[in-house]
mmCIF file of C-alpha atoms in Angstrom:
data_model
loop_
_atom_site.group_PDB
_atom_site.id
_atom_site.type_symbol
_atom_site.label_atom_id
_atom_site.label_comp_id
_atom_site.label_asym_id
_atom_site.label_seq_id
_atom_site.Cartn_x
_atom_site.Cartn_y
_atom_site.Cartn_z
ATOM 1 C CA UNK A 1 170.033 -39.858 -28.049
ATOM 2 C CA UNK A 2 167.282 -37.404 -27.731
ATOM 3 C CA UNK A 3 168.012 -36.794 -24.021
ATOM 4 C CA UNK A 4 171.653 -36.254 -24.883
ATOM 5 C CA UNK A 5 170.651 -33.611 -27.365
ATOM 6 C CA UNK A 6 168.308 -32.049 -24.973
ATOM 7 C CA UNK A 7 171.066 -31.907 -22.408
ATOM 8 C CA UNK A 8 173.488 -30.214 -24.807
ATOM 9 C CA UNK A 9 170.811 -27.808 -25.995
ATOM 10 C CA UNK A 10 170.016 -26.937 -22.388
ATOM 11 C CA UNK A 11 173.698 -26.464 -21.704
ATOM 12 C CA UNK A 12 174.014 -24.211 -24.695
ATOM 13 C CA UNK A 13 170.979 -22.351 -23.749
ATOM 14 C CA UNK A 14 172.180 -21.867 -20.213
ATOM 15 C CA UNK A 15 175.603 -20.670 -21.150
ATOM 16 C CA UNK A 16 174.195 -18.212 -23.654
ATOM 17 C CA UNK A 17 171.786 -16.939 -21.051
ATOM 18 C CA UNK A 18 174.619 -16.535 -18.522
ATOM 19 C CA UNK A 19 176.706 -14.671 -21.028
ATOM 20 C CA UNK A 20 173.960 -12.348 -22.040
ATOM 21 C CA UNK A 21 173.183 -11.780 -18.378
ATOM 22 C CA UNK A 22 176.753 -10.965 -17.631
ATOM 23 C CA UNK A 23 176.941 -8.604 -20.634
ATOM 24 C CA UNK A 24 173.684 -6.969 -19.553
ATOM 25 C CA UNK A 25 175.181 -6.473 -16.097
ATOM 26 C CA UNK A 26 178.137 -4.710 -17.599
ATOM 27 C CA UNK A 27 180.258 -7.585 -16.216
ATOM 28 C CA UNK A 28 181.282 -9.682 -19.153
ATOM 29 C CA UNK A 29 182.910 -12.759 -17.935
ATOM 30 C CA UNK A 30 185.211 -14.535 -20.286
ATOM 31 C CA UNK A 31 184.408 -17.662 -18.437
ATOM 32 C CA UNK A 32 180.870 -17.455 -19.685
ATOM 33 C CA UNK A 33 182.160 -16.905 -23.234
ATOM 34 C CA UNK A 34 184.397 -19.937 -22.986
ATOM 35 C CA UNK A 35 181.481 -21.875 -21.553
ATOM 36 C CA UNK A 36 179.460 -20.859 -24.587
ATOM 37 C CA UNK A 37 182.189 -21.956 -26.942
ATOM 38 C CA UNK A 38 182.496 -25.299 -25.173
ATOM 39 C CA UNK A 39 178.734 -25.752 -25.323
ATOM 40 C CA UNK A 40 178.817 -24.979 -29.004
ATOM 41 C CA UNK A 41 181.528 -27.568 -29.573
ATOM 42 C CA UNK A 42 179.562 -30.115 -27.592
ATOM 43 C CA UNK A 43 176.591 -29.405 -29.742
ATOM 44 C CA UNK A 44 178.603 -29.898 -32.907
ATOM 45 C CA UNK A 45 179.834 -33.160 -31.625
ATOM 46 C CA UNK A 46 176.355 -34.214 -30.915
ATOM 47 C CA UNK A 47 175.343 -33.242 -34.397
ATOM 48 C CA UNK A 48 178.102 -35.408 -35.871
ATOM 49 C CA UNK A 49 176.990 -38.342 -33.834
ATOM 50 C CA UNK A 50 173.485 -37.666 -34.998
ATOM 51 C CA UNK A 51 174.590 -37.740 -38.625
ATOM 52 C CA UNK A 52 176.407 -40.977 -38.011
ATOM 53 C CA UNK A 53 173.401 -42.362 -36.287
ATOM 54 C CA UNK A 54 171.207 -41.520 -39.221
ATOM 55 C CA UNK A 55 173.624 -43.012 -41.626
ATOM 56 C CA UNK A 56 173.718 -46.189 -39.607
ATOM 57 C CA UNK A 57 169.999 -46.345 -39.626
ATOM 58 C CA UNK A 58 169.948 -46.039 -43.403
ATOM 59 C CA UNK A 59 172.556 -48.739 -43.735
ATOM 60 C CA UNK A 60 170.634 -51.019 -41.505
ATOM 61 C CA UNK A 61 167.543 -50.562 -43.593
ATOM 62 C CA UNK A 62 169.468 -51.224 -46.764
ATOM 63 C CA UNK A 63 170.930 -54.371 -45.311
ATOM 64 C CA UNK A 64 167.557 -55.450 -44.183
ATOM 65 C CA UNK A 65 166.295 -54.957 -47.710
ATOM 66 C CA UNK A 66 169.117 -57.019 -49.140
ATOM 67 C CA UNK A 67 168.547 -59.786 -46.644
ATOM 68 C CA UNK A 68 164.882 -59.800 -47.567
ATOM 69 C CA UNK A 69 165.739 -60.077 -51.254
ATOM 70 C CA UNK A 70 168.041 -62.947 -50.625
ATOM 71 C CA UNK A 71 165.487 -64.697 -48.584
ATOM 72 C CA UNK A 72 162.960 -64.352 -51.382
ATOM 73 C CA UNK A 73 165.441 -65.595 -53.902
ATOM 74 C CA UNK A 74 166.244 -68.654 -51.853
ATOM 75 C CA UNK A 75 162.589 -69.364 -51.364
ATOM 76 C CA UNK A 76 162.044 -69.241 -55.139
ATOM 77 C CA UNK A 77 164.971 -71.551 -55.763
ATOM 78 C CA UNK A 78 163.667 -74.021 -53.270
ATOM 79 C CA UNK A 79 160.262 -73.881 -54.794
ATOM 80 C CA UNK A 80 161.710 -74.535 -58.287
ATOM 81 C CA UNK A 81 163.824 -77.448 -57.029
ATOM 82 C CA UNK A 82 160.809 -78.976 -55.341
ATOM 83 C CA UNK A 83 158.772 -78.713 -58.534
ATOM 84 C CA UNK A 84 161.509 -80.258 -60.622
ATOM 85 C CA UNK A 85 161.867 -83.060 -58.198
ATOM 86 C CA UNK A 86 158.132 -83.615 -58.379
ATOM 87 C CA UNK A 87 158.392 -83.812 -62.200
ATOM 88 C CA UNK A 88 161.284 -86.170 -62.048
ATOM 89 C CA UNK A 89 159.423 -88.403 -59.653
ATOM 90 C CA UNK A 90 156.494 -88.448 -62.052
ATOM 91 C CA UNK A 91 158.579 -89.747 -65.015
ATOM 92 C CA UNK A 92 159.960 -93.133 -63.959
ATOM 93 C CA UNK A 93 156.553 -94.709 -63.761
ATOM 94 C CA UNK A 94 156.608 -94.867 -67.544
ATOM 95 C CA UNK A 95 160.031 -96.458 -67.778
ATOM 96 C CA UNK A 96 159.622 -99.504 -65.616
ATOM 97 C CA UNK A 97 158.604 -101.714 -68.502
ATOM 98 C CA UNK A 98 161.416 -100.447 -70.721
ATOM 99 C CA UNK A 99 163.996 -101.915 -68.441
ATOM 100 C CA UNK A 100 162.995 -105.370 -69.681
ATOM 101 C CA UNK A 101 164.644 -104.551 -72.971
ATOM 102 C CA UNK A 102 167.733 -102.837 -71.670
ATOM 103 C CA UNK A 103 170.742 -103.099 -73.911
ATOM 104 C CA UNK A 104 174.298 -102.407 -73.025
ATOM 105 C CA UNK A 105 175.880 -99.394 -74.643
ATOM 106 C CA UNK A 106 178.527 -101.498 -76.306
ATOM 107 C CA UNK A 107 175.977 -103.719 -77.976
ATOM 108 C CA UNK A 108 174.042 -100.714 -79.141
ATOM 109 C CA UNK A 109 177.083 -99.028 -80.614
ATOM 110 C CA UNK A 110 178.327 -102.186 -82.287
ATOM 111 C CA UNK A 111 174.917 -102.809 -83.790
ATOM 112 C CA UNK A 112 174.764 -99.255 -85.047
ATOM 113 C CA UNK A 113 178.098 -99.742 -86.701
ATOM 114 C CA UNK A 114 176.874 -103.042 -88.130
ATOM 115 C CA UNK A 115 173.897 -101.347 -89.758
ATOM 116 C CA UNK A 116 175.636 -98.171 -90.894
ATOM 117 C CA UNK A 117 176.728 -99.391 -94.364
ATOM 118 C CA UNK A 118 173.109 -100.102 -95.196
ATOM 119 C CA UNK A 119 171.741 -96.928 -93.711
ATOM 120 C CA UNK A 120 171.554 -93.496 -95.209
ATOM 121 C CA UNK A 121 174.924 -92.202 -96.455
ATOM 122 C CA UNK A 122 175.969 -89.021 -94.702
ATOM 123 C CA UNK A 123 176.182 -87.120 -97.927
ATOM 124 C CA UNK A 124 172.553 -87.599 -98.701
ATOM 125 C CA UNK A 125 170.524 -84.503 -99.365
ATOM 126 C CA UNK A 126 166.839 -85.005 -99.448
ATOM 127 C CA UNK A 127 166.087 -82.021 -101.577
ATOM 128 C CA UNK A 128 167.973 -83.612 -104.438
ATOM 129 C CA UNK A 129 165.410 -86.379 -104.717
ATOM 130 C CA UNK A 130 163.087 -85.823 -107.765
ATOM 131 C CA UNK A 131 159.548 -84.795 -107.124
ATOM 132 C CA UNK A 132 157.003 -87.320 -106.071
ATOM 133 C CA UNK A 133 156.109 -89.671 -108.842
ATOM 134 C CA UNK A 134 152.513 -89.536 -107.754
ATOM 135 C CA UNK A 135 152.202 -86.214 -109.544
ATOM 136 C CA UNK A 136 153.528 -87.849 -112.660
ATOM 137 C CA UNK A 137 151.092 -90.732 -112.480
ATOM 138 C CA UNK A 138 148.284 -88.252 -111.904
ATOM 139 C CA UNK A 139 149.217 -86.569 -115.139
ATOM 140 C CA UNK A 140 149.418 -89.851 -116.901
ATOM 141 C CA UNK A 141 146.049 -90.919 -115.705
ATOM 142 C CA UNK A 142 144.473 -88.166 -117.684
ATOM 143 C CA UNK A 143 145.028 -90.504 -120.590
ATOM 144 C CA UNK A 144 142.457 -93.224 -121.150
ATOM 145 C CA UNK A 145 142.948 -96.029 -118.743
ATOM 146 C CA UNK A 146 142.804 -99.732 -119.463
ATOM 147 C CA UNK A 147 144.214 -102.883 -117.949
ATOM 148 C CA UNK A 148 147.827 -103.970 -118.294
ATOM 149 C CA UNK A 149 148.527 -104.398 -121.915
ATOM 150 C CA UNK A 150 150.467 -103.563 -124.956
ATOM 151 C CA UNK A 151 149.026 -101.495 -127.798
ATOM 152 C CA UNK A 152 146.583 -99.621 -125.618
ATOM 153 C CA UNK A 153 144.171 -96.894 -126.728
ATOM 154 C CA UNK A 154 146.619 -94.033 -126.258
ATOM 155 C CA UNK A 155 148.637 -95.536 -129.012
ATOM 156 C CA UNK A 156 145.404 -96.367 -130.773
ATOM 157 C CA UNK A 157 145.126 -92.727 -131.744
ATOM 158 C CA UNK A 158 148.131 -93.234 -133.981
ATOM 159 C CA UNK A 159 146.490 -96.300 -135.435
ATOM 160 C CA UNK A 160 143.434 -94.352 -136.384
ATOM 161 C CA UNK A 161 145.557 -92.025 -138.347
ATOM 162 C CA UNK A 162 147.313 -94.800 -140.187
ATOM 163 C CA UNK A 163 145.415 -97.241 -142.321
ATOM 164 C CA UNK A 164 144.912 -100.902 -141.517
ATOM 165 C CA UNK A 165 146.077 -103.197 -138.739
ATOM 166 C CA UNK A 166 149.570 -103.616 -140.062
ATOM 167 C CA UNK A 167 150.244 -100.255 -138.602
ATOM 168 C CA UNK A 168 150.071 -101.870 -135.148
ATOM 169 C CA UNK A 169 153.533 -103.161 -135.527
ATOM 170 C CA UNK A 170 155.301 -99.924 -135.704
ATOM 171 C CA UNK A 171 158.089 -98.595 -133.604
ATOM 172 C CA UNK A 172 155.917 -97.159 -130.901
ATOM 173 C CA UNK A 173 154.508 -100.569 -129.932
ATOM 174 C CA UNK A 174 157.689 -102.427 -129.428
ATOM 175 C CA UNK A 175 159.440 -103.021 -126.144
ATOM 176 C CA UNK A 176 159.453 -100.457 -123.372
ATOM 177 C CA UNK A 177 157.789 -97.874 -125.591
ATOM 178 C CA UNK A 178 154.699 -100.036 -125.461
ATOM 179 C CA UNK A 179 154.444 -99.507 -121.732
ATOM 180 C CA UNK A 180 151.890 -97.011 -120.702
ATOM 181 C CA UNK A 181 153.032 -93.740 -119.340
ATOM 182 C CA UNK A 182 152.034 -94.891 -115.892
ATOM 183 C CA UNK A 183 154.131 -97.949 -115.864
ATOM 184 C CA UNK A 184 157.107 -96.049 -117.167
ATOM 185 C CA UNK A 185 156.694 -93.578 -114.405
ATOM 186 C CA UNK A 186 156.498 -96.419 -111.940
ATOM 187 C CA UNK A 187 159.665 -98.055 -113.154
ATOM 188 C CA UNK A 188 161.479 -94.718 -113.149
ATOM 189 C CA UNK A 189 160.381 -93.831 -109.661
ATOM 190 C CA UNK A 190 161.591 -96.976 -107.979
ATOM 191 C CA UNK A 191 164.806 -97.058 -109.925
ATOM 192 C CA UNK A 192 165.465 -93.349 -109.622
ATOM 193 C CA UNK A 193 165.589 -93.312 -105.861
ATOM 194 C CA UNK A 194 169.093 -92.319 -104.977
ATOM 195 C CA UNK A 195 169.215 -94.613 -102.023
ATOM 196 C CA UNK A 196 167.130 -97.543 -100.904
ATOM 197 C CA UNK A 197 167.305 -99.151 -97.495
ATOM 198 C CA UNK A 198 167.100 -102.732 -98.787
ATOM 199 C CA UNK A 199 169.315 -105.110 -100.734
ATOM 200 C CA UNK A 200 169.172 -104.544 -104.484
ATOM 201 C CA UNK A 201 168.607 -107.311 -106.964
ATOM 202 C CA UNK A 202 172.317 -107.968 -107.720
ATOM 203 C CA UNK A 203 173.060 -108.273 -104.003
ATOM 204 C CA UNK A 204 170.334 -110.831 -103.609
ATOM 205 C CA UNK A 205 171.518 -112.751 -106.651
ATOM 206 C CA UNK A 206 175.027 -113.043 -105.188
ATOM 207 C CA UNK A 207 173.797 -114.429 -101.913
ATOM 208 C CA UNK A 208 173.212 -117.979 -100.766
ATOM 209 C CA UNK A 209 169.850 -118.297 -102.433
ATOM 210 C CA UNK A 210 171.277 -117.002 -105.679
ATOM 211 C CA UNK A 211 174.069 -119.516 -105.527
ATOM 212 C CA UNK A 212 171.595 -122.302 -104.916
ATOM 213 C CA UNK A 213 169.622 -121.128 -107.918
ATOM 214 C CA UNK A 214 172.749 -121.201 -110.024
ATOM 215 C CA UNK A 215 173.552 -124.693 -108.880
ATOM 216 C CA UNK A 216 170.099 -125.927 -109.732
ATOM 217 C CA UNK A 217 170.325 -124.300 -113.163
ATOM 218 C CA UNK A 218 173.653 -125.964 -113.774
ATOM 219 C CA UNK A 219 172.124 -129.288 -112.883
ATOM 220 C CA UNK A 220 174.150 -129.860 -109.742
ATOM 221 C CA UNK A 221 172.181 -131.119 -106.797
ATOM 222 C CA UNK A 222 172.765 -128.814 -103.830
ATOM 223 C CA UNK A 223 172.057 -131.635 -101.426
ATOM 224 C CA UNK A 224 175.307 -133.320 -102.429
ATOM 225 C CA UNK A 225 177.331 -130.604 -100.792
ATOM 226 C CA UNK A 226 177.892 -131.963 -97.318
ATOM 227 C CA UNK A 227 178.011 -130.207 -94.009
ATOM 228 C CA UNK A 228 181.283 -130.326 -92.065
ATOM 229 C CA UNK A 229 179.984 -133.003 -89.736
ATOM 230 C CA UNK A 230 178.810 -135.067 -92.626
ATOM 231 C CA UNK A 231 182.048 -134.527 -94.416
ATOM 232 C CA UNK A 232 183.973 -135.945 -91.497
ATOM 233 C CA UNK A 233 181.659 -138.934 -91.390
ATOM 234 C CA UNK A 234 182.096 -139.405 -95.096
ATOM 235 C CA UNK A 235 185.858 -139.350 -94.817
ATOM 236 C CA UNK A 236 185.843 -141.864 -92.044
ATOM 237 C CA UNK A 237 183.543 -144.132 -93.868
ATOM 238 C CA UNK A 238 185.729 -143.962 -96.927
ATOM 239 C CA UNK A 239 188.832 -144.672 -94.929
ATOM 240 C CA UNK A 240 187.165 -147.665 -93.293
ATOM 241 C CA UNK A 241 186.116 -148.972 -96.694
ATOM 242 C CA UNK A 242 189.561 -148.480 -98.155
ATOM 243 C CA UNK A 243 191.095 -150.368 -95.312
ATOM 244 C CA UNK A 244 188.611 -153.102 -95.755
ATOM 245 C CA UNK A 245 189.449 -153.346 -99.439
ATOM 246 C CA UNK A 246 193.131 -153.400 -98.717
ATOM 247 C CA UNK A 247 192.598 -156.070 -96.123
ATOM 248 C CA UNK A 248 190.605 -158.116 -98.635
ATOM 249 C CA UNK A 249 193.260 -157.706 -101.266
ATOM 250 C CA UNK A 250 195.951 -158.815 -98.844
ATOM 251 C CA UNK A 251 193.969 -161.871 -98.022
ATOM 252 C CA UNK A 252 193.343 -162.662 -101.653
ATOM 253 C CA UNK A 253 197.023 -162.367 -102.437
ATOM 254 C CA UNK A 254 197.923 -164.587 -99.537
ATOM 255 C CA UNK A 255 195.432 -167.124 -100.659
ATOM 256 C CA UNK A 256 196.819 -167.031 -104.151
ATOM 257 C CA UNK A 257 200.304 -167.482 -102.888
ATOM 258 C CA UNK A 258 199.211 -170.532 -100.871
ATOM 259 C CA UNK A 259 197.494 -172.052 -103.831
ATOM 260 C CA UNK A 260 200.474 -171.254 -105.939
ATOM 261 C CA UNK A 261 202.708 -173.121 -103.535
ATOM 262 C CA UNK A 262 200.300 -175.993 -103.226
ATOM 263 C CA UNK A 263 200.129 -176.320 -106.962
ATOM 264 C CA UNK A 264 203.781 -177.125 -107.114
ATOM 265 C CA UNK A 265 205.020 -173.815 -108.063
ATOM 266 C CA UNK A 266 204.233 -174.296 -111.699
ATOM 267 C CA UNK A 267 204.191 -170.635 -112.176
ATOM 268 C CA UNK A 268 207.269 -170.046 -110.099
ATOM 269 C CA UNK A 269 208.684 -167.459 -112.357
ATOM 270 C CA UNK A 270 205.669 -165.307 -111.975
ATOM 271 C CA UNK A 271 205.147 -163.179 -108.982
ATOM 272 C CA UNK A 272 201.634 -162.194 -109.738
ATOM 273 C CA UNK A 273 198.892 -163.264 -111.917
ATOM 274 C CA UNK A 274 198.467 -161.148 -114.906
ATOM 275 C CA UNK A 275 195.086 -159.606 -115.467
ATOM 276 C CA UNK A 276 195.037 -160.598 -119.065
ATOM 277 C CA UNK A 277 193.040 -163.693 -119.795
ATOM 278 C CA UNK A 278 195.334 -166.553 -120.579
ATOM 279 C CA UNK A 279 193.512 -169.351 -122.307
ATOM 280 C CA UNK A 280 196.361 -171.733 -121.739
ATOM 281 C CA UNK A 281 196.358 -171.346 -117.971
ATOM 282 C CA UNK B 1 178.572 -154.033 -102.245
ATOM 283 C CA UNK B 2 179.350 -155.557 -98.910
ATOM 284 C CA UNK B 3 180.144 -153.381 -96.038
ATOM 285 C CA UNK B 4 181.961 -154.277 -92.903
ATOM 286 C CA UNK B 5 179.092 -153.281 -90.554
ATOM 287 C CA UNK B 6 179.505 -155.462 -87.565
ATOM 288 C CA UNK B 7 175.788 -155.932 -87.200
ATOM 289 C CA UNK B 8 175.626 -157.420 -90.601
ATOM 290 C CA UNK B 9 172.614 -155.436 -91.801
ATOM 291 C CA UNK B 10 172.635 -153.027 -94.703
ATOM 292 C CA UNK B 11 173.299 -149.457 -93.586
ATOM 293 C CA UNK B 12 170.224 -147.283 -93.129
ATOM 294 C CA UNK B 13 170.047 -144.432 -95.702
ATOM 295 C CA UNK B 14 171.291 -141.341 -93.913
ATOM 296 C CA UNK B 15 168.622 -138.591 -93.814
ATOM 297 C CA UNK B 16 169.555 -135.249 -95.212
ATOM 298 C CA UNK B 17 170.774 -132.871 -92.502
ATOM 299 C CA UNK B 18 167.955 -130.315 -92.205
ATOM 300 C CA UNK B 19 170.237 -127.583 -91.074
ATOM 301 C CA UNK B 20 172.613 -127.622 -94.000
ATOM 302 C CA UNK B 21 171.986 -127.217 -97.652
ATOM 303 C CA UNK B 22 174.300 -126.534 -100.552
ATOM 304 C CA UNK B 23 177.178 -125.403 -98.429
ATOM 305 C CA UNK B 24 175.135 -122.947 -96.345
ATOM 306 C CA UNK B 25 173.603 -123.343 -92.910
ATOM 307 C CA UNK B 26 169.820 -123.176 -92.597
ATOM 308 C CA UNK B 27 170.156 -120.015 -90.534
ATOM 309 C CA UNK B 28 172.200 -118.276 -93.262
ATOM 310 C CA UNK B 29 169.637 -119.113 -95.892
ATOM 311 C CA UNK B 30 166.720 -117.980 -93.748
ATOM 312 C CA UNK B 31 168.471 -114.789 -92.806
ATOM 313 C CA UNK B 32 169.121 -114.001 -96.453
ATOM 314 C CA UNK B 33 165.617 -114.758 -97.452
ATOM 315 C CA UNK B 34 163.957 -112.681 -94.759
ATOM 316 C CA UNK B 35 166.102 -109.731 -95.585
ATOM 317 C CA UNK B 36 165.470 -109.931 -99.323
ATOM 318 C CA UNK B 37 161.805 -109.545 -98.421
ATOM 319 C CA UNK B 38 162.601 -105.960 -97.553
ATOM 320 C CA UNK B 39 162.940 -105.207 -101.261
ATOM 321 C CA UNK B 40 159.436 -104.530 -102.560
ATOM 322 C CA UNK B 41 160.363 -105.667 -106.064
ATOM 323 C CA UNK B 42 161.211 -109.076 -104.652
ATOM 324 C CA UNK B 43 157.801 -109.258 -103.027
ATOM 325 C CA UNK B 44 156.258 -108.427 -106.326
ATOM 326 C CA UNK B 45 158.251 -111.199 -107.967
ATOM 327 C CA UNK B 46 157.012 -113.639 -105.342
ATOM 328 C CA UNK B 47 153.446 -112.456 -105.826
ATOM 329 C CA UNK B 48 153.600 -112.768 -109.616
ATOM 330 C CA UNK B 49 154.932 -116.312 -109.305
ATOM 331 C CA UNK B 50 152.063 -117.232 -107.018
ATOM 332 C CA UNK B 51 154.249 -118.042 -104.072
ATOM 333 C CA UNK B 52 152.084 -115.889 -101.802
ATOM 334 C CA UNK B 53 149.098 -118.149 -102.397
ATOM 335 C CA UNK B 54 150.792 -121.294 -101.142
ATOM 336 C CA UNK B 55 149.712 -122.159 -97.602
ATOM 337 C CA UNK B 56 153.028 -123.798 -96.841
ATOM 338 C CA UNK B 57 154.781 -120.572 -97.855
ATOM 339 C CA UNK B 58 152.385 -118.527 -95.705
ATOM 340 C CA UNK B 59 153.097 -120.740 -92.781
ATOM 341 C CA UNK B 60 156.825 -120.311 -93.414
ATOM 342 C CA UNK B 61 156.375 -116.537 -93.385
ATOM 343 C CA UNK B 62 154.663 -116.825 -90.009
ATOM 344 C CA UNK B 63 157.572 -118.981 -88.820
ATOM 345 C CA UNK B 64 160.042 -116.313 -89.885
ATOM 346 C CA UNK B 65 158.577 -113.929 -87.261
ATOM 347 C CA UNK B 66 161.228 -115.298 -84.892
ATOM 348 C CA UNK B 67 163.566 -112.669 -86.314
ATOM 349 C CA UNK B 68 161.788 -110.120 -84.155
ATOM 350 C CA UNK B 69 163.418 -111.539 -81.078
ATOM 351 C CA UNK B 70 166.480 -109.627 -79.858
ATOM 352 C CA UNK B 71 168.850 -112.540 -80.143
ATOM 353 C CA UNK B 72 168.036 -112.899 -83.852
ATOM 354 C CA UNK B 73 167.337 -109.283 -84.588
ATOM 355 C CA UNK B 74 170.960 -108.477 -84.078
ATOM 356 C CA UNK B 75 171.838 -110.254 -87.315
ATOM 357 C CA UNK B 76 169.654 -108.151 -89.576
ATOM 358 C CA UNK B 77 171.450 -105.664 -91.735
ATOM 359 C CA UNK B 78 168.205 -104.054 -92.861
ATOM 360 C CA UNK B 79 166.089 -104.333 -89.759
ATOM 361 C CA UNK B 80 163.426 -101.662 -90.416
ATOM 362 C CA UNK B 81 162.330 -102.582 -93.907
ATOM 363 C CA UNK B 82 162.667 -106.303 -93.222
ATOM 364 C CA UNK B 83 160.396 -106.326 -90.209
ATOM 365 C CA UNK B 84 157.922 -103.982 -91.866
ATOM 366 C CA UNK B 85 157.705 -106.264 -94.908
ATOM 367 C CA UNK B 86 157.338 -109.305 -92.686
ATOM 368 C CA UNK B 87 154.496 -107.618 -90.799
ATOM 369 C CA UNK B 88 152.714 -106.719 -93.990
ATOM 370 C CA UNK B 89 153.124 -110.175 -95.420
ATOM 371 C CA UNK B 90 151.309 -111.750 -92.505
ATOM 372 C CA UNK B 91 148.148 -110.000 -93.629
ATOM 373 C CA UNK B 92 146.083 -111.665 -96.253
ATOM 374 C CA UNK B 93 144.776 -108.564 -98.014
ATOM 375 C CA UNK B 94 148.333 -107.378 -98.481
ATOM 376 C CA UNK B 95 149.311 -110.694 -100.057
ATOM 377 C CA UNK B 96 146.362 -110.405 -102.390
ATOM 378 C CA UNK B 97 147.225 -106.865 -103.423
ATOM 379 C CA UNK B 98 150.952 -107.371 -103.747
ATOM 380 C CA UNK B 99 150.694 -107.894 -107.521
ATOM 381 C CA UNK B 100 149.647 -104.329 -108.218
ATOM 382 C CA UNK B 101 152.475 -102.007 -109.186
ATOM 383 C CA UNK B 102 150.825 -99.128 -107.399
ATOM 384 C CA UNK B 103 151.066 -100.906 -104.052
ATOM 385 C CA UNK B 104 154.674 -101.864 -104.679
ATOM 386 C CA UNK B 105 155.622 -98.353 -105.547
ATOM 387 C CA UNK B 106 153.868 -97.028 -102.499
ATOM 388 C CA UNK B 107 155.779 -99.518 -100.412
ATOM 389 C CA UNK B 108 159.071 -98.428 -101.989
ATOM 390 C CA UNK B 109 158.198 -94.766 -101.350
ATOM 391 C CA UNK B 110 157.230 -95.551 -97.772
ATOM 392 C CA UNK B 111 160.462 -97.378 -97.140
ATOM 393 C CA UNK B 112 162.498 -94.533 -98.682
ATOM 394 C CA UNK B 113 160.682 -91.879 -96.696
ATOM 395 C CA UNK B 114 161.034 -93.818 -93.492
ATOM 396 C CA UNK B 115 164.743 -94.249 -94.058
ATOM 397 C CA UNK B 116 165.320 -90.613 -94.889
ATOM 398 C CA UNK B 117 162.971 -89.063 -92.381
ATOM 399 C CA UNK B 118 164.759 -86.561 -90.253
ATOM 400 C CA UNK B 119 167.081 -85.415 -92.960
ATOM 401 C CA UNK B 120 166.606 -81.823 -94.088
ATOM 402 C CA UNK B 121 164.371 -81.503 -97.076
ATOM 403 C CA UNK B 122 162.630 -78.806 -98.972
#
């Protein structure tokens, strides 16, 4: 490129020199002027190519920069992927013993559905639950503390005000009011829970154990209720016995008929013996 | 009364079927019982009636641990509280303390909190 420029510069220079020489010699030659113009044009062309050349150089650099950026980006991605893979490879060593208890998804879902009626209802809001009862019992414990009992010292303050022991049997000592503040708080707290994850007392009472309890209280012996296998055996046994009885009765009747014949048919009119005792027979 | 046993001896008294009682199978009864243990008030009832001091009962509670196995676990409607109660009942100091209302209430609270953990609360 540079030599090209140098060549066109030289050419320019030469043509200018020739023209000036010819003008100095009072012999202006138009040919020299044309030559100068041509040299000028050639120079312009060279300049344009130079501009393009520079532009290309810039573009190349920019592209190089972009390529470099992409390369860096790719390297980072690869690095990240390698790290993730390393992490993933590190995890399974914990899970190998969990596979012993693997459960199929269907089983899991069906079990979840099985449990759902006895698990938290979806409308439950925890913030609606009353404050911890422990704070209540803490307040109650500020009162004098004795063992389980009715007519305890807190109520004794009333008794001091009223004369004599007959005051013990007043309204405040009867029934649940005789419970200490603590015990009342305790009863309240367990009963006031909006939801409990276990069967309540009525549910238990309606179950198998409850029914057995009922039967025992009614005096029926639960052992008399037979299992299906036993029931079948029982029926068979009864059938066999019935057949045996019938067979016996048939035999008896036959024997009676024989005797009846052998005895000359005295009782010919009668088909069967009557059960009623006949002293004349 | 005479029976028609061909061997001529009197029939041996049939032993009660151990897997059937009062119209329910043994498994049904045991399943109901182990799940009712999840209710702390029931445990208190058992403690007050001195059931928890009976060695045969204690041995029975140890036997009920079979409900931990997957093939039996699937029948529990209240698995968490049931297994927790069963675990506690295996320990002697828990059985001794089960009469106190404070412990029962704490157990009820623990069960409630465990069941509702994870729900939003203030």
